[in-house]
PDB file of C-alpha atoms and ligand atoms in Angstrom:
ATOM      1  CA  MET A   1     -11.462   9.856   5.924  1.00 93.00           C
ATOM      2  CA  GLN A   2     -12.209   6.401   7.231  1.00 95.00           C
ATOM      3  CA  ASN A   3      -9.836   4.973  10.020  1.00 97.00           C
ATOM      4  CA  ILE A   4     -10.759   1.190   9.792  1.00 96.00           C
ATOM      5  CA  TYR A   5      -7.637   0.078  11.387  1.00 96.00           C
ATOM      6  CA  ASP A   6      -8.983   1.537  14.821  1.00 95.00           C
ATOM      7  CA  ASN A   7     -12.130  -0.507  14.439  1.00 94.00           C
ATOM      8  CA  LYS A   8     -11.528  -3.265  17.215  1.00 95.00           C
ATOM      9  CA  VAL A   9     -12.745  -6.350  15.091  1.00 95.00           C
ATOM     10  CA  PHE A  10     -10.951  -5.173  11.960  1.00 94.00           C
ATOM     11  CA  PHE A  11      -7.642  -4.473  13.913  1.00 95.00           C
ATOM     12  CA  LYS A  12      -7.706  -8.066  15.685  1.00 95.00           C
ATOM     13  CA  GLU A  13      -8.224  -9.937  12.252  1.00 93.00           C
ATOM     14  CA  TYR A  14      -5.627  -7.926  10.661  1.00 94.00           C
ATOM     15  CA  GLU A  15      -2.911  -8.352  13.453  1.00 94.00           C
ATOM     16  CA  GLU A  16      -3.578 -11.961  13.237  1.00 93.00           C
ATOM     17  CA  MET A  17      -3.142 -12.069   9.480  1.00 94.00           C
ATOM     18  CA  ARG A  18       0.092  -9.999   9.810  1.00 95.00           C
ATOM     19  CA  SER A  19       1.413 -12.408  12.575  1.00 92.00           C
ATOM     20  CA  LYS A  20       1.347 -15.640  10.607  1.00 93.00           C
ATOM     21  CA  ASP A  21       4.467 -16.783   8.811  1.00 90.00           C
ATOM     22  CA  ILE A  22       2.523 -16.877   5.422  1.00 93.00           C
ATOM     23  CA  ASN A  23       0.942 -13.795   4.361  1.00 94.00           C
ATOM     24  CA  ALA A  24       0.946 -11.675   1.176  1.00 94.00           C
ATOM     25  CA  ASN A  25       2.848  -8.789   3.018  1.00 95.00           C
ATOM     26  CA  LYS A  26       5.804 -11.191   4.079  1.00 94.00           C
ATOM     27  CA  LEU A  27       6.167 -13.336   0.882  1.00 94.00           C
ATOM     28  CA  ILE A  28       5.023 -11.057  -2.060  1.00 95.00           C
ATOM     29  CA  GLU A  29       4.698  -7.175  -1.145  1.00 97.00           C
ATOM     30  CA  GLN A  30       7.872  -6.770   1.175  1.00 97.00           C
ATOM     31  CA  PRO A  31      10.433  -8.779  -1.093  1.00 96.00           C
ATOM     32  CA  ILE A  32       9.252  -6.668  -4.351  1.00 97.00           C
ATOM     33  CA  PHE A  33       9.048  -3.319  -2.336  1.00 98.00           C
ATOM     34  CA  ASN A  34      12.478  -3.854  -0.694  1.00 98.00           C
ATOM     35  CA  SER A  35      14.039  -4.724  -4.068  1.00 98.00           C
ATOM     36  CA  MET A  36      13.164  -1.312  -5.382  1.00 98.00           C
ATOM     37  CA  LEU A  37      14.539   0.960  -2.443  1.00 98.00           C
ATOM     38  CA  PRO A  38      17.497   3.069  -3.189  1.00 98.00           C
ATOM     39  CA  MET A  39      20.355   3.198  -0.540  1.00 98.00           C
ATOM     40  CA  LEU A  40      18.750   4.445   2.569  1.00 98.00           C
ATOM     41  CA  ARG A  41      22.178   5.157   4.601  1.00 98.00           C
ATOM     42  CA  GLY A  42      22.269   8.748   5.691  1.00 98.00           C
ATOM     43  CA  LYS A  43      18.905   9.706   4.047  1.00 98.00           C
ATOM     44  CA  ARG A  44      15.950  11.383   5.764  1.00 98.00           C
ATOM     45  CA  ILE A  45      12.895   9.190   5.207  1.00 98.00           C
ATOM     46  CA  LEU A  46       9.190   9.662   5.674  1.00 98.00           C
ATOM     47  CA  ASP A  47       6.895   6.480   5.536  1.00 98.00           C
ATOM     48  CA  LEU A  48       3.255   7.054   4.763  1.00 98.00           C
ATOM     49  CA  GLY A  49       0.587   4.849   6.397  1.00 98.00           C
ATOM     50  CA  CYS A  50       3.552   3.276   8.272  1.00 98.00           C
ATOM     51  CA  GLY A  51       1.381   0.915  10.378  1.00 98.00           C
ATOM     52  CA  THR A  52       3.295  -0.875  12.967  1.00 96.00           C
ATOM     53  CA  GLY A  53       6.670   0.561  11.776  1.00 96.00           C
ATOM     54  CA  GLU A  54       8.089  -2.510  10.091  1.00 96.00           C
ATOM     55  CA  PHE A  55       9.453  -0.491   7.398  1.00 98.00           C
ATOM     56  CA  CYS A  56      10.588   2.398   9.472  1.00 97.00           C
ATOM     57  CA  ARG A  57      12.786   0.021  11.463  1.00 96.00           C
ATOM     58  CA  LEU A  58      14.310  -1.615   8.473  1.00 97.00           C
ATOM     59  CA  ALA A  59      15.152   2.051   7.453  1.00 98.00           C
ATOM     60  CA  LYS A  60      16.650   2.823  10.640  1.00 97.00           C
ATOM     61  CA  SER A  61      18.651  -0.298  10.622  1.00 96.00           C
ATOM     62  CA  GLU A  62      19.889   0.311   7.184  1.00 97.00           C
ATOM     63  CA  GLY A  63      21.518   3.575   8.502  1.00 97.00           C
ATOM     64  CA  ALA A  64      18.813   6.245   7.561  1.00 98.00           C
ATOM     65  CA  SER A  65      19.646   9.514   9.292  1.00 98.00           C
ATOM     66  CA  PHE A  66      16.063  10.390  10.308  1.00 98.00           C
ATOM     67  CA  VAL A  67      13.004   8.180   9.933  1.00 98.00           C
ATOM     68  CA  MET A  68       9.538   9.561  10.430  1.00 98.00           C
ATOM     69  CA  GLY A  69       6.272   7.385  10.128  1.00 98.00           C
ATOM     70  CA  ILE A  70       2.958   8.868   9.873  1.00 98.00           C
ATOM     71  CA  ASP A  71      -0.602   6.918  10.372  1.00 98.00           C
ATOM     72  CA  CYS A  72      -4.138   7.762  11.089  1.00 98.00           C
ATOM     73  CA  SER A  73      -4.539   4.583  13.411  1.00 98.00           C
ATOM     74  CA  LYS A  74      -3.564   4.901  16.979  1.00 97.00           C
ATOM     75  CA  ASN A  75      -4.030   0.950  17.057  1.00 97.00           C
ATOM     76  CA  MET A  76      -1.129   0.446  14.511  1.00 97.00           C
ATOM     77  CA  LEU A  77       0.949   3.498  16.150  1.00 97.00           C
ATOM     78  CA  ASN A  78       0.689   2.055  19.583  1.00 95.00           C
ATOM     79  CA  VAL A  79       2.385  -1.174  18.365  1.00 95.00           C
ATOM     80  CA  ALA A  80       5.059   0.626  16.427  1.00 95.00           C
ATOM     81  CA  LYS A  81       5.934   2.776  19.375  1.00 94.00           C
ATOM     82  CA  ASN A  82       6.086  -0.140  21.749  1.00 92.00           C
ATOM     83  CA  CYS A  83       9.487  -0.903  19.717  1.00 84.00           C
ATOM     84  CA  ASN A  84      10.476   2.514  18.831  1.00 67.00           C
ATOM     85  CA  ASP A  85      14.170   3.225  18.524  1.00 78.00           C
ATOM     86  CA  GLY A  86      14.948   6.554  17.494  1.00 92.00           C
ATOM     87  CA  ILE A  87      11.931   6.786  15.190  1.00 97.00           C
ATOM     88  CA  THR A  88       9.467   9.718  14.974  1.00 97.00           C
ATOM     89  CA  TYR A  89       5.943   8.473  14.671  1.00 97.00           C
ATOM     90  CA  LEU A  90       2.935  11.031  14.353  1.00 97.00           C
ATOM     91  CA  ASN A  91      -0.752  10.269  14.276  1.00 98.00           C
ATOM     92  CA  LEU A  92      -1.481  12.280  11.262  1.00 98.00           C
ATOM     93  CA  PRO A  93      -3.749  11.316   8.420  1.00 98.00           C
ATOM     94  CA  MET A  94      -2.157  11.603   4.857  1.00 98.00           C
ATOM     95  CA  GLU A  95      -4.749  14.091   4.067  1.00 98.00           C
ATOM     96  CA  ASN A  96      -3.001  16.472   6.478  1.00 98.00           C
ATOM     97  CA  LEU A  97       0.430  16.136   4.920  1.00 98.00           C
ATOM     98  CA  GLY A  98       0.568  19.900   4.484  1.00 95.00           C
ATOM     99  CA  LYS A  99       1.225  20.352   8.163  1.00 96.00           C
ATOM    100  CA  LEU A 100       4.747  18.965   7.888  1.00 97.00           C
ATOM    101  CA  ASN A 101       7.372  21.312   7.393  1.00 92.00           C
ATOM    102  CA  ASP A 102      10.230  19.105   7.032  1.00 94.00           C
ATOM    103  CA  LYS A 103      11.978  18.019   3.868  1.00 98.00           C
ATOM    104  CA  PHE A 104      12.902  14.497   3.001  1.00 98.00           C
ATOM    105  CA  ASP A 105      15.274  12.572   0.707  1.00 98.00           C
ATOM    106  CA  ILE A 106      12.723   9.484   0.162  1.00 98.00           C
ATOM    107  CA  VAL A 107       9.122   9.342   0.800  1.00 98.00           C
ATOM    108  CA  THR A 108       7.722   5.573   0.928  1.00 98.00           C
ATOM    109  CA  SER A 109       4.338   4.014   1.522  1.00 98.00           C
ATOM    110  CA  SER A 110       3.300   0.338   1.354  1.00 98.00           C
ATOM    111  CA  LEU A 111      -0.271  -0.535   0.957  1.00 98.00           C
ATOM    112  CA  ALA A 112      -1.829   2.676   2.042  1.00 98.00           C
ATOM    113  CA  PHE A 113      -2.679   4.915  -1.091  1.00 98.00           C
ATOM    114  CA  HIS A 114      -5.655   3.072  -1.984  1.00 98.00           C
ATOM    115  CA  TYR A 115      -7.244   4.360   1.096  1.00 98.00           C
ATOM    116  CA  VAL A 116      -6.834   8.061   0.106  1.00 98.00           C
ATOM    117  CA  GLU A 117      -9.602   9.758  -1.967  1.00 98.00           C
ATOM    118  CA  ASP A 118      -7.619  12.638  -3.629  1.00 98.00           C
ATOM    119  CA  PHE A 119      -4.849  11.200  -5.071  1.00 98.00           C
ATOM    120  CA  ASP A 120      -3.864  14.453  -6.818  1.00 98.00           C
ATOM    121  CA  LYS A 121      -3.551  16.314  -3.516  1.00 98.00           C
ATOM    122  CA  LEU A 122      -1.571  13.684  -2.034  1.00 98.00           C
ATOM    123  CA  ILE A 123       1.023  13.363  -4.589  1.00 98.00           C
ATOM    124  CA  GLY A 124       1.252  17.230  -4.830  1.00 98.00           C
ATOM    125  CA  ASP A 125       1.738  17.221  -0.995  1.00 98.00           C
ATOM    126  CA  ILE A 126       4.502  14.672  -1.403  1.00 98.00           C
ATOM    127  CA  SER A 127       6.353  16.559  -4.081  1.00 98.00           C
ATOM    128  CA  LYS A 128       6.501  19.675  -1.734  1.00 97.00           C
ATOM    129  CA  LEU A 129       8.131  17.590   1.021  1.00 98.00           C
ATOM    130  CA  LEU A 130      10.645  16.052  -1.184  1.00 98.00           C
ATOM    131  CA  ILE A 131      13.994  17.490  -1.926  1.00 98.00           C
ATOM    132  CA  SER A 132      14.659  18.121  -5.632  1.00 97.00           C
ATOM    133  CA  GLY A 133      15.844  14.782  -6.961  1.00 97.00           C
ATOM    134  CA  GLY A 134      14.170  13.149  -3.942  1.00 98.00           C
ATOM    135  CA  GLU A 135      12.451   9.743  -4.513  1.00 98.00           C
ATOM    136  CA  LEU A 136       8.936   8.211  -3.953  1.00 98.00           C
ATOM    137  CA  ILE A 137       8.642   4.585  -3.733  1.00 98.00           C
ATOM    138  CA  PHE A 138       5.067   3.096  -3.047  1.00 98.00           C
ATOM    139  CA  SER A 139       3.085  -0.041  -3.198  1.00 98.00           C
ATOM    140  CA  GLN A 140      -0.958  -0.228  -3.379  1.00 98.00           C
ATOM    141  CA  GLU A 141      -3.548  -2.605  -4.481  1.00 97.00           C
ATOM    142  CA  HIS A 142      -3.258  -3.097  -8.190  1.00 97.00           C
ATOM    143  CA  PRO A 143      -5.974  -1.361 -10.163  1.00 97.00           C
ATOM    144  CA  VAL A 144      -7.168  -4.706 -11.753  1.00 95.00           C
ATOM    145  CA  ALA A 145      -7.811  -5.863  -7.919  1.00 93.00           C
ATOM    146  CA  THR A 146      -9.468  -2.389  -6.890  1.00 94.00           C
ATOM    147  CA  ALA A 147     -11.800  -2.176 -10.011  1.00 94.00           C
ATOM    148  CA  PHE A 148     -14.352  -4.680  -9.192  1.00 89.00           C
ATOM    149  CA  LYS A 149     -17.429  -3.258  -7.868  1.00 87.00           C
ATOM    150  CA  SER A 150     -20.227  -5.195  -6.124  1.00 79.00           C
ATOM    151  CA  PRO A 151     -23.573  -3.646  -6.043  1.00 76.00           C
ATOM    152  CA  LYS A 152     -24.073  -4.781  -2.643  1.00 73.00           C
ATOM    153  CA  ASN A 153     -20.793  -3.385  -1.273  1.00 66.00           C
ATOM    154  CA  GLU A 154     -19.662  -6.876  -0.750  1.00 68.00           C
ATOM    155  CA  ARG A 155     -16.829  -9.037  -1.470  1.00 67.00           C
ATOM    156  CA  ILE A 156     -18.338 -11.616  -3.935  1.00 68.00           C
ATOM    157  CA  ASP A 157     -16.646 -14.238  -5.530  1.00 70.00           C
ATOM    158  CA  ASN A 158     -15.197 -12.783  -8.528  1.00 80.00           C
ATOM    159  CA  LYS A 159     -13.462 -15.913  -9.885  1.00 86.00           C
ATOM    160  CA  ILE A 160     -14.223 -18.645 -11.835  1.00 90.00           C
ATOM    161  CA  ASP A 161     -12.317 -21.946 -12.974  1.00 90.00           C
ATOM    162  CA  ILE A 162     -12.983 -23.309 -16.379  1.00 93.00           C
ATOM    163  CA  HIS A 163     -11.185 -26.663 -17.573  1.00 93.00           C
ATOM    164  CA  GLY A 164      -9.113 -26.507 -14.535  1.00 86.00           C
ATOM    165  CA  LYS A 165      -7.860 -22.756 -15.377  1.00 88.00           C
ATOM    166  CA  ARG A 166      -8.598 -19.832 -13.151  1.00 88.00           C
ATOM    167  CA  TYR A 167     -10.271 -16.613 -14.475  1.00 91.00           C
ATOM    168  CA  TYR A 168     -10.878 -13.408 -12.622  1.00 91.00           C
ATOM    169  CA  LEU A 169     -13.827 -11.210 -13.530  1.00 89.00           C
ATOM    170  CA  LEU A 170     -13.190  -7.687 -14.219  1.00 91.00           C
ATOM    171  CA  SER A 171     -15.548  -4.855 -14.128  1.00 91.00           C
ATOM    172  CA  ASP A 172     -15.676  -1.038 -13.789  1.00 95.00           C
ATOM    173  CA  TYR A 173     -11.895  -0.635 -14.424  1.00 97.00           C
ATOM    174  CA  ASN A 174     -12.445   2.847 -15.909  1.00 98.00           C
ATOM    175  CA  ASN A 175     -14.940   4.054 -13.315  1.00 97.00           C
ATOM    176  CA  ILE A 176     -12.647   5.483 -10.775  1.00 97.00           C
ATOM    177  CA  GLY A 177     -13.743   6.418  -7.292  1.00 96.00           C
ATOM    178  CA  LYS A 178     -14.882   4.820  -4.271  1.00 95.00           C
ATOM    179  CA  ARG A 179     -15.074   1.027  -3.510  1.00 94.00           C
ATOM    180  CA  VAL A 180     -16.830  -0.337  -0.300  1.00 92.00           C
ATOM    181  CA  VAL A 181     -15.769  -3.798   0.145  1.00 89.00           C
ATOM    182  CA  LYS A 182     -15.868  -6.549   2.976  1.00 88.00           C
ATOM    183  CA  TRP A 183     -12.366  -7.429   4.094  1.00 89.00           C
ATOM    184  CA  ASN A 184     -12.314  -8.683   7.962  1.00 91.00           C
ATOM    185  CA  VAL A 185     -15.363  -6.402   8.363  1.00 88.00           C
ATOM    186  CA  SER A 186     -18.177  -5.112   6.190  1.00 88.00           C
ATOM    187  CA  GLY A 187     -17.849  -1.453   4.789  1.00 91.00           C
ATOM    188  CA  VAL A 188     -14.182  -0.882   4.298  1.00 92.00           C
ATOM    189  CA  ILE A 189     -13.773   2.103   1.973  1.00 94.00           C
ATOM    190  CA  LYS A 190     -11.012   1.967  -0.700  1.00 96.00           C
ATOM    191  CA  TYR A 191     -10.386   4.101  -3.938  1.00 97.00           C
ATOM    192  CA  HIS A 192      -9.885   2.719  -7.223  1.00 97.00           C
ATOM    193  CA  ARG A 193      -7.760   4.458  -9.786  1.00 98.00           C
ATOM    194  CA  ASN A 194      -6.826   3.121 -13.099  1.00 98.00           C
ATOM    195  CA  PHE A 195      -3.321   2.980 -14.409  1.00 98.00           C
ATOM    196  CA  SER A 196      -3.248   5.920 -16.546  1.00 98.00           C
ATOM    197  CA  GLU A 197      -4.684   8.218 -13.530  1.00 98.00           C
ATOM    198  CA  ILE A 198      -2.032   6.873 -11.193  1.00 98.00           C
ATOM    199  CA  ILE A 199       0.831   7.608 -13.720  1.00 98.00           C
ATOM    200  CA  ASN A 200      -0.443  10.776 -15.217  1.00 98.00           C
ATOM    201  CA  THR A 201      -0.955  12.382 -11.580  1.00 98.00           C
ATOM    202  CA  LEU A 202       2.750  11.659 -10.916  1.00 98.00           C
ATOM    203  CA  ILE A 203       3.821  13.130 -14.430  1.00 98.00           C
ATOM    204  CA  ARG A 204       1.443  16.287 -13.699  1.00 98.00           C
ATOM    205  CA  HIS A 205       3.509  16.864 -10.099  1.00 98.00           C
ATOM    206  CA  GLY A 206       6.792  16.794 -11.631  1.00 97.00           C
ATOM    207  CA  PHE A 207       7.965  12.978 -11.019  1.00 98.00           C
ATOM    208  CA  ILE A 208       9.964  10.992 -13.429  1.00 98.00           C
ATOM    209  CA  ILE A 209       8.741   7.222 -13.084  1.00 98.00           C
ATOM    210  CA  THR A 210      12.104   5.292 -12.630  1.00 98.00           C
ATOM    211  CA  LYS A 211      10.542   1.822 -12.038  1.00 98.00           C
ATOM    212  CA  VAL A 212       7.045   0.215 -12.280  1.00 98.00           C
ATOM    213  CA  MET A 213       6.536  -3.590 -11.028  1.00 98.00           C
ATOM    214  CA  GLU A 214       3.432  -5.830 -10.529  1.00 98.00           C
ATOM    215  CA  SER A 215       3.393  -8.557  -7.922  1.00 96.00           C
ATOM    216  CA  TYR A 216       4.005 -12.073  -8.863  1.00 92.00           C
ATOM    217  CA  ALA A 217       4.949 -14.998  -6.598  1.00 89.00           C
ATOM    218  CA  ASP A 218       8.427 -16.721  -6.784  1.00 90.00           C
ATOM    219  CA  GLU A 219       8.536 -20.713  -6.253  1.00 92.00           C
ATOM    220  CA  GLU A 220       9.284 -20.327  -2.842  1.00 91.00           C
ATOM    221  CA  ALA A 221       6.256 -18.353  -2.129  1.00 91.00           C
ATOM    222  CA  ILE A 222       4.269 -20.783  -4.325  1.00 94.00           C
ATOM    223  CA  LYS A 223       5.620 -23.767  -2.253  1.00 95.00           C
ATOM    224  CA  LYS A 224       4.654 -22.023   0.788  1.00 94.00           C
ATOM    225  CA  GLU A 225       1.249 -20.883  -0.438  1.00 94.00           C
ATOM    226  CA  PRO A 226      -0.013 -22.396  -3.719  1.00 94.00           C
ATOM    227  CA  LYS A 227      -2.664 -20.047  -4.326  1.00 91.00           C
ATOM    228  CA  TYR A 228      -0.034 -17.346  -4.754  1.00 93.00           C
ATOM    229  CA  ALA A 229       0.422 -18.876  -8.284  1.00 91.00           C
ATOM    230  CA  TYR A 230      -2.700 -17.025  -9.296  1.00 90.00           C
ATOM    231  CA  GLN A 231      -0.987 -13.672  -9.356  1.00 88.00           C
ATOM    232  CA  ASN A 232       0.169 -14.630 -12.729  1.00 87.00           C
ATOM    233  CA  ASP A 233      -3.581 -14.394 -13.718  1.00 90.00           C
ATOM    234  CA  ARG A 234      -4.152 -11.283 -11.765  1.00 92.00           C
ATOM    235  CA  PRO A 235      -1.599  -9.333  -9.531  1.00 95.00           C
ATOM    236  CA  TYR A 236      -2.646  -8.297  -6.250  1.00 94.00           C
ATOM    237  CA  PHE A 237      -0.155  -5.262  -5.867  1.00 97.00           C
ATOM    238  CA  LEU A 238       1.313  -2.493  -8.004  1.00 98.00           C
ATOM    239  CA  PHE A 239       4.677  -0.704  -7.277  1.00 98.00           C
ATOM    240  CA  ILE A 240       6.123   2.413  -8.626  1.00 98.00           C
ATOM    241  CA  SER A 241       9.256   4.279  -7.793  1.00 98.00           C
ATOM    242  CA  ALA A 242       9.465   7.996  -9.190  1.00 98.00           C
ATOM    243  CA  LYS A 243      12.057  10.897  -8.796  1.00 98.00           C
ATOM    244  CA  LYS A 244      11.091  14.478  -8.340  1.00 97.00           C
ATOM    245  CA  SER A 245      12.569  16.407 -11.104  1.00 92.00           C
TER     246      SER A 245
HETATM  247  C1  LIG B   1      -2.209  -2.434   4.891  1.00 58.24           C
HETATM  248  S1  LIG B   1      -1.718  -1.329   6.282  1.00 58.24           S
HETATM  249  C2  LIG B   1      -0.063  -1.170   5.833  1.00 58.24           C
HETATM  250  C3  LIG B   1       0.819  -0.780   6.981  1.00 58.24           C
HETATM  251  C4  LIG B   1       2.375  -0.606   6.634  1.00 58.24           C
HETATM  252  N1  LIG B   1       2.585   0.287   5.662  1.00 58.24           N
HETATM  253  C5  LIG B   1       2.965  -2.048   6.143  1.00 58.24           C
HETATM  254  O1  LIG B   1       3.062  -2.245   5.049  1.00 58.24           O
HETATM  255  O2  LIG B   1       2.925  -2.839   7.074  1.00 58.24           O
HETATM  256  C6  LIG B   1      -2.226   0.204   5.540  1.00 58.24           C
HETATM  257  C7  LIG B   1      -1.989   1.391   6.717  1.00 58.24           C
HETATM  258  O3  LIG B   1      -2.389   2.543   6.272  1.00 58.24           O
HETATM  259  C8  LIG B   1      -3.025   3.400   7.076  1.00 58.24           C
HETATM  260  N2  LIG B   1      -3.853   4.265   6.693  1.00 58.24           N
HETATM  261  C9  LIG B   1      -5.047   4.228   6.035  1.00 58.24           C
HETATM  262  N3  LIG B   1      -5.545   5.500   5.550  1.00 58.24           N
HETATM  263  C10 LIG B   1      -4.708   6.197   5.973  1.00 58.24           C
HETATM  264  C11 LIG B   1      -4.710   7.849   5.798  1.00 58.24           C
HETATM  265  N4  LIG B   1      -5.651   8.310   5.156  1.00 58.24           N
HETATM  266  N5  LIG B   1      -3.748   8.510   6.336  1.00 58.24           N
HETATM  267  C12 LIG B   1      -2.746   7.877   7.044  1.00 58.24           C
HETATM  268  N6  LIG B   1      -2.601   6.506   7.356  1.00 58.24           N
HETATM  269  C13 LIG B   1      -3.519   5.727   6.714  1.00 58.24           C
HETATM  270  C14 LIG B   1      -3.750   2.405   8.016  1.00 58.24           C
HETATM  271  O4  LIG B   1      -4.015   2.996   9.315  1.00 58.24           O
HETATM  272  C15 LIG B   1      -2.597   1.270   8.033  1.00 58.24           C
HETATM  273  O5  LIG B   1      -1.869   1.364   9.085  1.00 58.24           O
END
């Protein structure tokens, strides 16, 4: 397992990006993710890859009875713990979810599942932690965004404009597995899975898919950052909510 958020250079760049008013988390990911949430009041919630705890704080302020956030990065958790208000944070990788004995009503995760290699084990472990009828809501990088594989493990320019219209190159969609990309630093490891692999893994572990969304930018987001309009050509993020049957 790679712990890139504890890389000094990566973390500095990431913090800088997240502190800006205009970023894809704030303008694109969080509004869609939050629109998929069930009522949190009185619920026991586990947030996977909780980062600096933004979602944990939201859950607590919405009246969740117990909120636990886990993350493999000490850097991210240190920020979270600085504004801790009754939230339990654990420095635990998602690969070790089996170490938890608690039961939860809701498991959430924003933009972290694409860092986990064994998706089958992850979903199996989440299923064990949820009560019957419990819900899993997660976002991840969209498969059309993670598919692209550069022979040199770099982020290369994978878009072209023809007659004023943008096109994105797509490759390796059905070649699931490791991708090494440059994002803030070189050598960032992510895992690509196609759509059927994601959905069928959830079904195999007894989940009923209740909603699927793909990122788009609304007019307000496009006004703030015109390049977000390109999400109509290629979405950045995939969102799934599923219920444990
Ligand atoms: C893009 S950040 C998202 C943070 C937070 N969920 C949010 O939306 O603000 C991804 C987070 O996943 C964490 N992460 C990556 N791989 C992980 C793993 N295997 N186990 C636990 N956390 C992981 C990173 O340390 C980072 O905090």
